[in-house]
Amino acid sequence: YISAMVGVNSRLDEVQAAILRVKLTALDAGNARRQAIAAAYDAALAGTAIEAPFRRPGAGHVFHQYVLRCENRAEVQAHFKAQGIGTGIHYPMPVHLQPAYRDRTALGPAGCTETARASEEVLSIPMYPELSDAQVERICAALAGLAG
């Protein structure tokens, strides 16, 4: 999770391209399933203090990740762990604080306060088209258990 030097992340070799070509035929169905799972998660979050992923009006979202925002992230993560549900913190350190980029970013007097806050609040929950309905229901029950 630490970028010590500027680099490139490229994973598409010939074998992966061949696999992707086959998988692309299922892209629309997979995206529809992700959207259905996200709708279930959204409903389960009603009545909690946790923020669902932001959606820009007029744009479609395919939910590569379903990222929650919560002020008490450690408690929420522990809640999921106790129920055997994995979570992820994909970007624990903001880019502007990474060693590779620290001196490459022109920041105003306020810095990147929202970015720093987000890095302390974001938490991803399982999101992939192959989640079974039973798994989604279990995750939704865990989300609903955060109300109050």
PDB file of N, CA and C in Angstrom, residues 37-120:
ATOM      1  N   ILE A  37     -26.972  -6.235  -6.512  1.00  0.00           N
ATOM      2  CA  ILE A  37     -26.375  -6.401  -5.184  1.00  0.00           C
ATOM      3  C   ILE A  37     -26.261  -5.042  -4.501  1.00  0.00           C
ATOM      4  N   ALA A  38     -25.822  -4.031  -5.236  1.00  0.00           N
ATOM      5  CA  ALA A  38     -25.697  -2.683  -4.669  1.00  0.00           C
ATOM      6  C   ALA A  38     -27.049  -2.163  -4.189  1.00  0.00           C
ATOM      7  N   ALA A  39     -28.109  -2.430  -4.943  1.00  0.00           N
ATOM      8  CA  ALA A  39     -29.449  -1.994  -4.528  1.00  0.00           C
ATOM      9  C   ALA A  39     -29.849  -2.669  -3.209  1.00  0.00           C
ATOM     10  N   ALA A  40     -29.506  -3.944  -3.055  1.00  0.00           N
ATOM     11  CA  ALA A  40     -29.800  -4.652  -1.807  1.00  0.00           C
ATOM     12  C   ALA A  40     -28.992  -4.044  -0.659  1.00  0.00           C
ATOM     13  N   TYR A  41     -27.726  -3.758  -0.897  1.00  0.00           N
ATOM     14  CA  TYR A  41     -26.890  -3.132   0.132  1.00  0.00           C
ATOM     15  C   TYR A  41     -27.440  -1.753   0.507  1.00  0.00           C
ATOM     16  N   ASP A  42     -27.824  -0.983  -0.506  1.00  0.00           N
ATOM     17  CA  ASP A  42     -28.389   0.348  -0.246  1.00  0.00           C
ATOM     18  C   ASP A  42     -29.595   0.254   0.683  1.00  0.00           C
ATOM     19  N   ALA A  43     -30.493  -0.682   0.399  1.00  0.00           N
ATOM     20  CA  ALA A  43     -31.698  -0.849   1.219  1.00  0.00           C
ATOM     21  C   ALA A  43     -31.322  -1.248   2.639  1.00  0.00           C
ATOM     22  N   ALA A  44     -30.329  -2.111   2.789  1.00  0.00           N
ATOM     23  CA  ALA A  44     -29.907  -2.554   4.118  1.00  0.00           C
ATOM     24  C   ALA A  44     -29.256  -1.430   4.917  1.00  0.00           C
ATOM     25  N   LEU A  45     -28.683  -0.453   4.232  1.00  0.00           N
ATOM     26  CA  LEU A  45     -28.025   0.669   4.918  1.00  0.00           C
ATOM     27  C   LEU A  45     -29.013   1.709   5.440  1.00  0.00           C
ATOM     28  N   ALA A  46     -30.258   1.647   4.993  1.00  0.00           N
ATOM     29  CA  ALA A  46     -31.259   2.623   5.447  1.00  0.00           C
ATOM     30  C   ALA A  46     -31.335   2.576   6.976  1.00  0.00           C
ATOM     31  N   GLY A  47     -31.279   3.730   7.588  1.00  0.00           N
ATOM     32  CA  GLY A  47     -31.359   3.800   9.038  1.00  0.00           C
ATOM     33  C   GLY A  47     -30.021   3.680   9.747  1.00  0.00           C
ATOM     34  N   THR A  48     -28.930   3.571   8.965  1.00  0.00           N
ATOM     35  CA  THR A  48     -27.598   3.541   9.571  1.00  0.00           C
ATOM     36  C   THR A  48     -26.910   4.879   9.310  1.00  0.00           C
ATOM     37  N   ALA A  49     -25.824   5.114   9.995  1.00  0.00           N
ATOM     38  CA  ALA A  49     -25.049   6.342   9.794  1.00  0.00           C
ATOM     39  C   ALA A  49     -23.972   6.148   8.733  1.00  0.00           C
ATOM     40  N   ILE A  50     -23.993   5.026   8.064  1.00  0.00           N
ATOM     41  CA  ILE A  50     -22.968   4.709   7.073  1.00  0.00           C
ATOM     42  C   ILE A  50     -23.392   5.207   5.701  1.00  0.00           C
ATOM     43  N   GLU A  51     -22.439   5.801   4.997  1.00  0.00           N
ATOM     44  CA  GLU A  51     -22.711   6.332   3.658  1.00  0.00           C
ATOM     45  C   GLU A  51     -22.465   5.263   2.597  1.00  0.00           C
ATOM     46  N   ALA A  52     -23.420   5.121   1.707  1.00  0.00           N
ATOM     47  CA  ALA A  52     -23.281   4.241   0.546  1.00  0.00           C
ATOM     48  C   ALA A  52     -22.397   4.945  -0.486  1.00  0.00           C
ATOM     49  N   PRO A  53     -21.932   4.234  -1.495  1.00  0.00           N
ATOM     50  CA  PRO A  53     -21.143   4.880  -2.546  1.00  0.00           C
ATOM     51  C   PRO A  53     -21.911   6.020  -3.218  1.00  0.00           C
ATOM     52  N   PHE A  54     -21.191   7.072  -3.531  1.00  0.00           N
ATOM     53  CA  PHE A  54     -21.764   8.232  -4.211  1.00  0.00           C
ATOM     54  C   PHE A  54     -22.097   7.869  -5.654  1.00  0.00           C
ATOM     55  N   ARG A  55     -23.238   8.337  -6.105  1.00  0.00           N
ATOM     56  CA  ARG A  55     -23.618   8.190  -7.515  1.00  0.00           C
ATOM     57  C   ARG A  55     -23.806   9.566  -8.111  1.00  0.00           C
ATOM     58  N   ARG A  56     -23.133   9.818  -9.208  1.00  0.00           N
ATOM     59  CA  ARG A  56     -23.304  11.096  -9.894  1.00  0.00           C
ATOM     60  C   ARG A  56     -24.609  11.042 -10.674  1.00  0.00           C
ATOM     61  N   PRO A  57     -25.484  12.029 -10.509  1.00  0.00           N
ATOM     62  CA  PRO A  57     -26.754  12.036 -11.247  1.00  0.00           C
ATOM     63  C   PRO A  57     -26.516  11.950 -12.763  1.00  0.00           C
ATOM     64  N   GLY A  58     -27.316  11.123 -13.406  1.00  0.00           N
ATOM     65  CA  GLY A  58     -27.227  10.984 -14.851  1.00  0.00           C
ATOM     66  C   GLY A  58     -26.149  10.015 -15.323  1.00  0.00           C
ATOM     67  N   ALA A  59     -25.422   9.416 -14.393  1.00  0.00           N
ATOM     68  CA  ALA A  59     -24.365   8.468 -14.765  1.00  0.00           C
ATOM     69  C   ALA A  59     -24.698   7.092 -14.204  1.00  0.00           C
ATOM     70  N   GLY A  60     -24.321   6.058 -14.923  1.00  0.00           N
ATOM     71  CA  GLY A  60     -24.526   4.697 -14.447  1.00  0.00           C
ATOM     72  C   GLY A  60     -23.337   4.247 -13.612  1.00  0.00           C
ATOM     73  N   HIS A  61     -23.568   3.394 -12.653  1.00  0.00           N
ATOM     74  CA  HIS A  61     -22.505   2.887 -11.780  1.00  0.00           C
ATOM     75  C   HIS A  61     -22.506   1.367 -11.894  1.00  0.00           C
ATOM     76  N   VAL A  62     -21.352   0.774 -12.112  1.00  0.00           N
ATOM     77  CA  VAL A  62     -21.289  -0.685 -12.225  1.00  0.00           C
ATOM     78  C   VAL A  62     -20.641  -1.340 -11.005  1.00  0.00           C
ATOM     79  N   PHE A  63     -20.253  -0.561 -10.020  1.00  0.00           N
ATOM     80  CA  PHE A  63     -19.815  -1.075  -8.722  1.00  0.00           C
ATOM     81  C   PHE A  63     -18.682  -2.085  -8.815  1.00  0.00           C
ATOM     82  N   HIS A  64     -17.570  -1.638  -9.357  1.00  0.00           N
ATOM     83  CA  HIS A  64     -16.358  -2.453  -9.289  1.00  0.00           C
ATOM     84  C   HIS A  64     -16.074  -2.779  -7.825  1.00  0.00           C
ATOM     85  N   GLN A  65     -16.303  -1.810  -6.980  1.00  0.00           N
ATOM     86  CA  GLN A  65     -16.226  -1.978  -5.531  1.00  0.00           C
ATOM     87  C   GLN A  65     -17.458  -1.321  -4.919  1.00  0.00           C
ATOM     88  N   TYR A  66     -17.838  -1.765  -3.749  1.00  0.00           N
ATOM     89  CA  TYR A  66     -18.903  -1.104  -2.999  1.00  0.00           C
ATOM     90  C   TYR A  66     -18.230  -0.557  -1.748  1.00  0.00           C
ATOM     91  N   VAL A  67     -17.974   0.746  -1.762  1.00  0.00           N
ATOM     92  CA  VAL A  67     -17.157   1.382  -0.733  1.00  0.00           C
ATOM     93  C   VAL A  67     -18.035   2.197   0.206  1.00  0.00           C
ATOM     94  N   LEU A  68     -18.012   1.795   1.456  1.00  0.00           N
ATOM     95  CA  LEU A  68     -18.741   2.500   2.504  1.00  0.00           C
ATOM     96  C   LEU A  68     -17.875   3.639   3.038  1.00  0.00           C
ATOM     97  N   ARG A  69     -18.536   4.638   3.617  1.00  0.00           N
ATOM     98  CA  ARG A  69     -17.827   5.670   4.382  1.00  0.00           C
ATOM     99  C   ARG A  69     -18.422   5.689   5.764  1.00  0.00           C
ATOM    100  N   CYS A  70     -17.567   5.520   6.764  1.00  0.00           N
ATOM    101  CA  CYS A  70     -18.042   5.503   8.140  1.00  0.00           C
ATOM    102  C   CYS A  70     -16.979   6.097   9.052  1.00  0.00           C
ATOM    103  N   GLU A  71     -17.437   6.893  10.000  1.00  0.00           N
ATOM    104  CA  GLU A  71     -16.508   7.532  10.932  1.00  0.00           C
ATOM    105  C   GLU A  71     -15.889   6.528  11.889  1.00  0.00           C
ATOM    106  N   ASN A  72     -16.571   5.439  12.149  1.00  0.00           N
ATOM    107  CA  ASN A  72     -16.086   4.420  13.083  1.00  0.00           C
ATOM    108  C   ASN A  72     -15.666   3.160  12.324  1.00  0.00           C
ATOM    109  N   ARG A  73     -14.773   3.338  11.363  1.00  0.00           N
ATOM    110  CA  ARG A  73     -14.402   2.251  10.462  1.00  0.00           C
ATOM    111  C   ARG A  73     -13.896   1.011  11.202  1.00  0.00           C
ATOM    112  N   ALA A  74     -13.070   1.177  12.199  1.00  0.00           N
ATOM    113  CA  ALA A  74     -12.517   0.015  12.912  1.00  0.00           C
ATOM    114  C   ALA A  74     -13.634  -0.808  13.552  1.00  0.00           C
ATOM    115  N   GLU A  75     -14.624  -0.142  14.115  1.00  0.00           N
ATOM    116  CA  GLU A  75     -15.749  -0.854  14.726  1.00  0.00           C
ATOM    117  C   GLU A  75     -16.579  -1.574  13.665  1.00  0.00           C
ATOM    118  N   VAL A  76     -16.823  -0.916  12.555  1.00  0.00           N
ATOM    119  CA  VAL A  76     -17.604  -1.522  11.472  1.00  0.00           C
ATOM    120  C   VAL A  76     -16.851  -2.721  10.906  1.00  0.00           C
ATOM    121  N   GLN A  77     -15.556  -2.578  10.710  1.00  0.00           N
ATOM    122  CA  GLN A  77     -14.759  -3.684  10.192  1.00  0.00           C
ATOM    123  C   GLN A  77     -14.773  -4.863  11.176  1.00  0.00           C
ATOM    124  N   ALA A  78     -14.670  -4.585  12.465  1.00  0.00           N
ATOM    125  CA  ALA A  78     -14.727  -5.639  13.483  1.00  0.00           C
ATOM    126  C   ALA A  78     -16.093  -6.326  13.473  1.00  0.00           C
ATOM    127  N   HIS A  79     -17.152  -5.558  13.265  1.00  0.00           N
ATOM    128  CA  HIS A  79     -18.516  -6.103  13.185  1.00  0.00           C
ATOM    129  C   HIS A  79     -18.605  -7.132  12.054  1.00  0.00           C
ATOM    130  N   PHE A  80     -18.057  -6.781  10.900  1.00  0.00           N
ATOM    131  CA  PHE A  80     -18.080  -7.712   9.763  1.00  0.00           C
ATOM    132  C   PHE A  80     -17.183  -8.922  10.023  1.00  0.00           C
ATOM    133  N   LYS A  81     -16.020  -8.687  10.573  1.00  0.00           N
ATOM    134  CA  LYS A  81     -15.091  -9.790  10.841  1.00  0.00           C
ATOM    135  C   LYS A  81     -15.705 -10.802  11.800  1.00  0.00           C
ATOM    136  N   ALA A  82     -16.405 -10.313  12.817  1.00  0.00           N
ATOM    137  CA  ALA A  82     -17.037 -11.208  13.794  1.00  0.00           C
ATOM    138  C   ALA A  82     -18.076 -12.112  13.135  1.00  0.00           C
ATOM    139  N   GLN A  83     -18.600 -11.679  11.988  1.00  0.00           N
ATOM    140  CA  GLN A  83     -19.602 -12.462  11.275  1.00  0.00           C
ATOM    141  C   GLN A  83     -18.998 -13.228  10.096  1.00  0.00           C
ATOM    142  N   GLY A  84     -17.673 -13.216  10.017  1.00  0.00           N
ATOM    143  CA  GLY A  84     -17.003 -13.962   8.955  1.00  0.00           C
ATOM    144  C   GLY A  84     -17.116 -13.332   7.585  1.00  0.00           C
ATOM    145  N   ILE A  85     -17.311 -12.019   7.540  1.00  0.00           N
ATOM    146  CA  ILE A  85     -17.448 -11.298   6.274  1.00  0.00           C
ATOM    147  C   ILE A  85     -16.205 -10.434   6.082  1.00  0.00           C
ATOM    148  N   GLY A  86     -15.517 -10.645   4.976  1.00  0.00           N
ATOM    149  CA  GLY A  86     -14.308  -9.893   4.692  1.00  0.00           C
ATOM    150  C   GLY A  86     -14.590  -8.466   4.274  1.00  0.00           C
ATOM    151  N   THR A  87     -13.649  -7.597   4.540  1.00  0.00           N
ATOM    152  CA  THR A  87     -13.714  -6.196   4.128  1.00  0.00           C
ATOM    153  C   THR A  87     -12.340  -5.816   3.594  1.00  0.00           C
ATOM    154  N   GLY A  88     -12.252  -4.663   2.981  1.00  0.00           N
ATOM    155  CA  GLY A  88     -10.965  -4.199   2.479  1.00  0.00           C
ATOM    156  C   GLY A  88     -10.797  -2.711   2.649  1.00  0.00           C
ATOM    157  N   ILE A  89      -9.581  -2.314   2.903  1.00  0.00           N
ATOM    158  CA  ILE A  89      -9.206  -0.898   2.907  1.00  0.00           C
ATOM    159  C   ILE A  89      -8.166  -0.775   1.812  1.00  0.00           C
ATOM    160  N   HIS A  90      -8.610  -0.320   0.649  1.00  0.00           N
ATOM    161  CA  HIS A  90      -7.750  -0.348  -0.525  1.00  0.00           C
ATOM    162  C   HIS A  90      -6.725   0.774  -0.574  1.00  0.00           C
ATOM    163  N   TYR A  91      -7.017   1.898   0.027  1.00  0.00           N
ATOM    164  CA  TYR A  91      -6.113   3.045  -0.047  1.00  0.00           C
ATOM    165  C   TYR A  91      -5.956   3.656   1.344  1.00  0.00           C
ATOM    166  N   PRO A  92      -5.200   3.001   2.227  1.00  0.00           N
ATOM    167  CA  PRO A  92      -5.075   3.502   3.592  1.00  0.00           C
ATOM    168  C   PRO A  92      -4.249   4.787   3.697  1.00  0.00           C
ATOM    169  N   MET A  93      -3.443   5.081   2.669  1.00  0.00           N
ATOM    170  CA  MET A  93      -2.654   6.310   2.672  1.00  0.00           C
ATOM    171  C   MET A  93      -2.973   7.097   1.405  1.00  0.00           C
ATOM    172  N   PRO A  94      -3.401   8.358   1.552  1.00  0.00           N
ATOM    173  CA  PRO A  94      -3.721   9.155   0.360  1.00  0.00           C
ATOM    174  C   PRO A  94      -2.505   9.316  -0.557  1.00  0.00           C
ATOM    175  N   VAL A  95      -2.768   9.467  -1.837  1.00  0.00           N
ATOM    176  CA  VAL A  95      -1.692   9.597  -2.822  1.00  0.00           C
ATOM    177  C   VAL A  95      -0.778  10.769  -2.498  1.00  0.00           C
ATOM    178  N   HIS A  96      -1.337  11.890  -2.069  1.00  0.00           N
ATOM    179  CA  HIS A  96      -0.496  13.063  -1.825  1.00  0.00           C
ATOM    180  C   HIS A  96       0.461  12.874  -0.651  1.00  0.00           C
ATOM    181  N   LEU A  97       0.258  11.826   0.155  1.00  0.00           N
ATOM    182  CA  LEU A  97       1.172  11.535   1.262  1.00  0.00           C
ATOM    183  C   LEU A  97       2.119  10.362   0.955  1.00  0.00           C
ATOM    184  N   GLN A  98       1.933   9.701  -0.173  1.00  0.00           N
ATOM    185  CA  GLN A  98       2.805   8.600  -0.565  1.00  0.00           C
ATOM    186  C   GLN A  98       4.208   9.148  -0.845  1.00  0.00           C
ATOM    187  N   PRO A  99       5.241   8.431  -0.419  1.00  0.00           N
ATOM    188  CA  PRO A  99       6.607   8.919  -0.651  1.00  0.00           C
ATOM    189  C   PRO A  99       6.893   9.264  -2.113  1.00  0.00           C
ATOM    190  N   ALA A 100       6.360   8.491  -3.051  1.00  0.00           N
ATOM    191  CA  ALA A 100       6.640   8.739  -4.471  1.00  0.00           C
ATOM    192  C   ALA A 100       6.004  10.025  -4.983  1.00  0.00           C
ATOM    193  N   TYR A 101       4.962  10.501  -4.321  1.00  0.00           N
ATOM    194  CA  TYR A 101       4.211  11.651  -4.844  1.00  0.00           C
ATOM    195  C   TYR A 101       4.187  12.840  -3.890  1.00  0.00           C
ATOM    196  N   ARG A 102       4.724  12.684  -2.707  1.00  0.00           N
ATOM    197  CA  ARG A 102       4.630  13.717  -1.668  1.00  0.00           C
ATOM    198  C   ARG A 102       5.087  15.085  -2.159  1.00  0.00           C
ATOM    199  N   ASP A 103       6.172  15.142  -2.886  1.00  0.00           N
ATOM    200  CA  ASP A 103       6.701  16.436  -3.339  1.00  0.00           C
ATOM    201  C   ASP A 103       6.307  16.776  -4.765  1.00  0.00           C
ATOM    202  N   ARG A 104       5.418  16.002  -5.346  1.00  0.00           N
ATOM    203  CA  ARG A 104       5.012  16.214  -6.739  1.00  0.00           C
ATOM    204  C   ARG A 104       3.633  16.845  -6.854  1.00  0.00           C
ATOM    205  N   THR A 105       2.998  17.111  -5.726  1.00  0.00           N
ATOM    206  CA  THR A 105       1.629  17.603  -5.729  1.00  0.00           C
ATOM    207  C   THR A 105       1.594  19.020  -5.173  1.00  0.00           C
ATOM    208  N   ALA A 106       1.043  19.945  -5.956  1.00  0.00           N
ATOM    209  CA  ALA A 106       0.903  21.329  -5.495  1.00  0.00           C
ATOM    210  C   ALA A 106      -0.381  21.431  -4.680  1.00  0.00           C
ATOM    211  N   LEU A 107      -0.240  21.650  -3.392  1.00  0.00           N
ATOM    212  CA  LEU A 107      -1.397  21.750  -2.507  1.00  0.00           C
ATOM    213  C   LEU A 107      -1.560  23.181  -2.020  1.00  0.00           C
ATOM    214  N   GLY A 108      -2.787  23.593  -1.870  1.00  0.00           N
ATOM    215  CA  GLY A 108      -3.055  24.905  -1.301  1.00  0.00           C
ATOM    216  C   GLY A 108      -2.897  24.855   0.207  1.00  0.00           C
ATOM    217  N   PRO A 109      -3.220  25.959   0.885  1.00  0.00           N
ATOM    218  CA  PRO A 109      -3.043  26.014   2.335  1.00  0.00           C
ATOM    219  C   PRO A 109      -3.872  24.968   3.094  1.00  0.00           C
ATOM    220  N   ALA A 110      -4.989  24.568   2.531  1.00  0.00           N
ATOM    221  CA  ALA A 110      -5.844  23.588   3.213  1.00  0.00           C
ATOM    222  C   ALA A 110      -5.369  22.159   2.992  1.00  0.00           C
ATOM    223  N   GLY A 111      -4.450  21.968   2.051  1.00  0.00           N
ATOM    224  CA  GLY A 111      -3.979  20.613   1.764  1.00  0.00           C
ATOM    225  C   GLY A 111      -5.071  19.804   1.095  1.00  0.00           C
ATOM    226  N   CYS A 112      -5.131  18.548   1.406  1.00  0.00           N
ATOM    227  CA  CYS A 112      -6.152  17.650   0.866  1.00  0.00           C
ATOM    228  C   CYS A 112      -6.933  17.061   2.025  1.00  0.00           C
ATOM    229  N   THR A 113      -7.624  17.905   2.757  1.00  0.00           N
ATOM    230  CA  THR A 113      -8.299  17.459   3.975  1.00  0.00           C
ATOM    231  C   THR A 113      -9.371  16.413   3.692  1.00  0.00           C
ATOM    232  N   GLU A 114     -10.122  16.565   2.609  1.00  0.00           N
ATOM    233  CA  GLU A 114     -11.169  15.591   2.300  1.00  0.00           C
ATOM    234  C   GLU A 114     -10.567  14.246   1.908  1.00  0.00           C
ATOM    235  N   THR A 115      -9.482  14.276   1.168  1.00  0.00           N
ATOM    236  CA  THR A 115      -8.791  13.043   0.785  1.00  0.00           C
ATOM    237  C   THR A 115      -8.256  12.337   2.029  1.00  0.00           C
ATOM    238  N   ALA A 116      -7.660  13.085   2.923  1.00  0.00           N
ATOM    239  CA  ALA A 116      -7.134  12.499   4.161  1.00  0.00           C
ATOM    240  C   ALA A 116      -8.264  11.898   5.001  1.00  0.00           C
ATOM    241  N   ARG A 117      -9.369  12.603   5.090  1.00  0.00           N
ATOM    242  CA  ARG A 117     -10.509  12.091   5.858  1.00  0.00           C
ATOM    243  C   ARG A 117     -11.047  10.814   5.220  1.00  0.00           C
ATOM    244  N   ALA A 118     -11.171  10.811   3.897  1.00  0.00           N
ATOM    245  CA  ALA A 118     -11.673   9.626   3.200  1.00  0.00           C
ATOM    246  C   ALA A 118     -10.766   8.423   3.460  1.00  0.00           C
ATOM    247  N   SER A 119      -9.470   8.631   3.490  1.00  0.00           N
ATOM    248  CA  SER A 119      -8.549   7.509   3.697  1.00  0.00           C
ATOM    249  C   SER A 119      -8.730   6.871   5.071  1.00  0.00           C
ATOM    250  N   GLU A 120      -9.334   7.582   5.994  1.00  0.00           N
ATOM    251  CA  GLU A 120      -9.585   7.053   7.340  1.00  0.00           C
ATOM    252  C   GLU A 120     -10.991   6.477   7.491  1.00  0.00           C
TER     253      GLU A 120
END
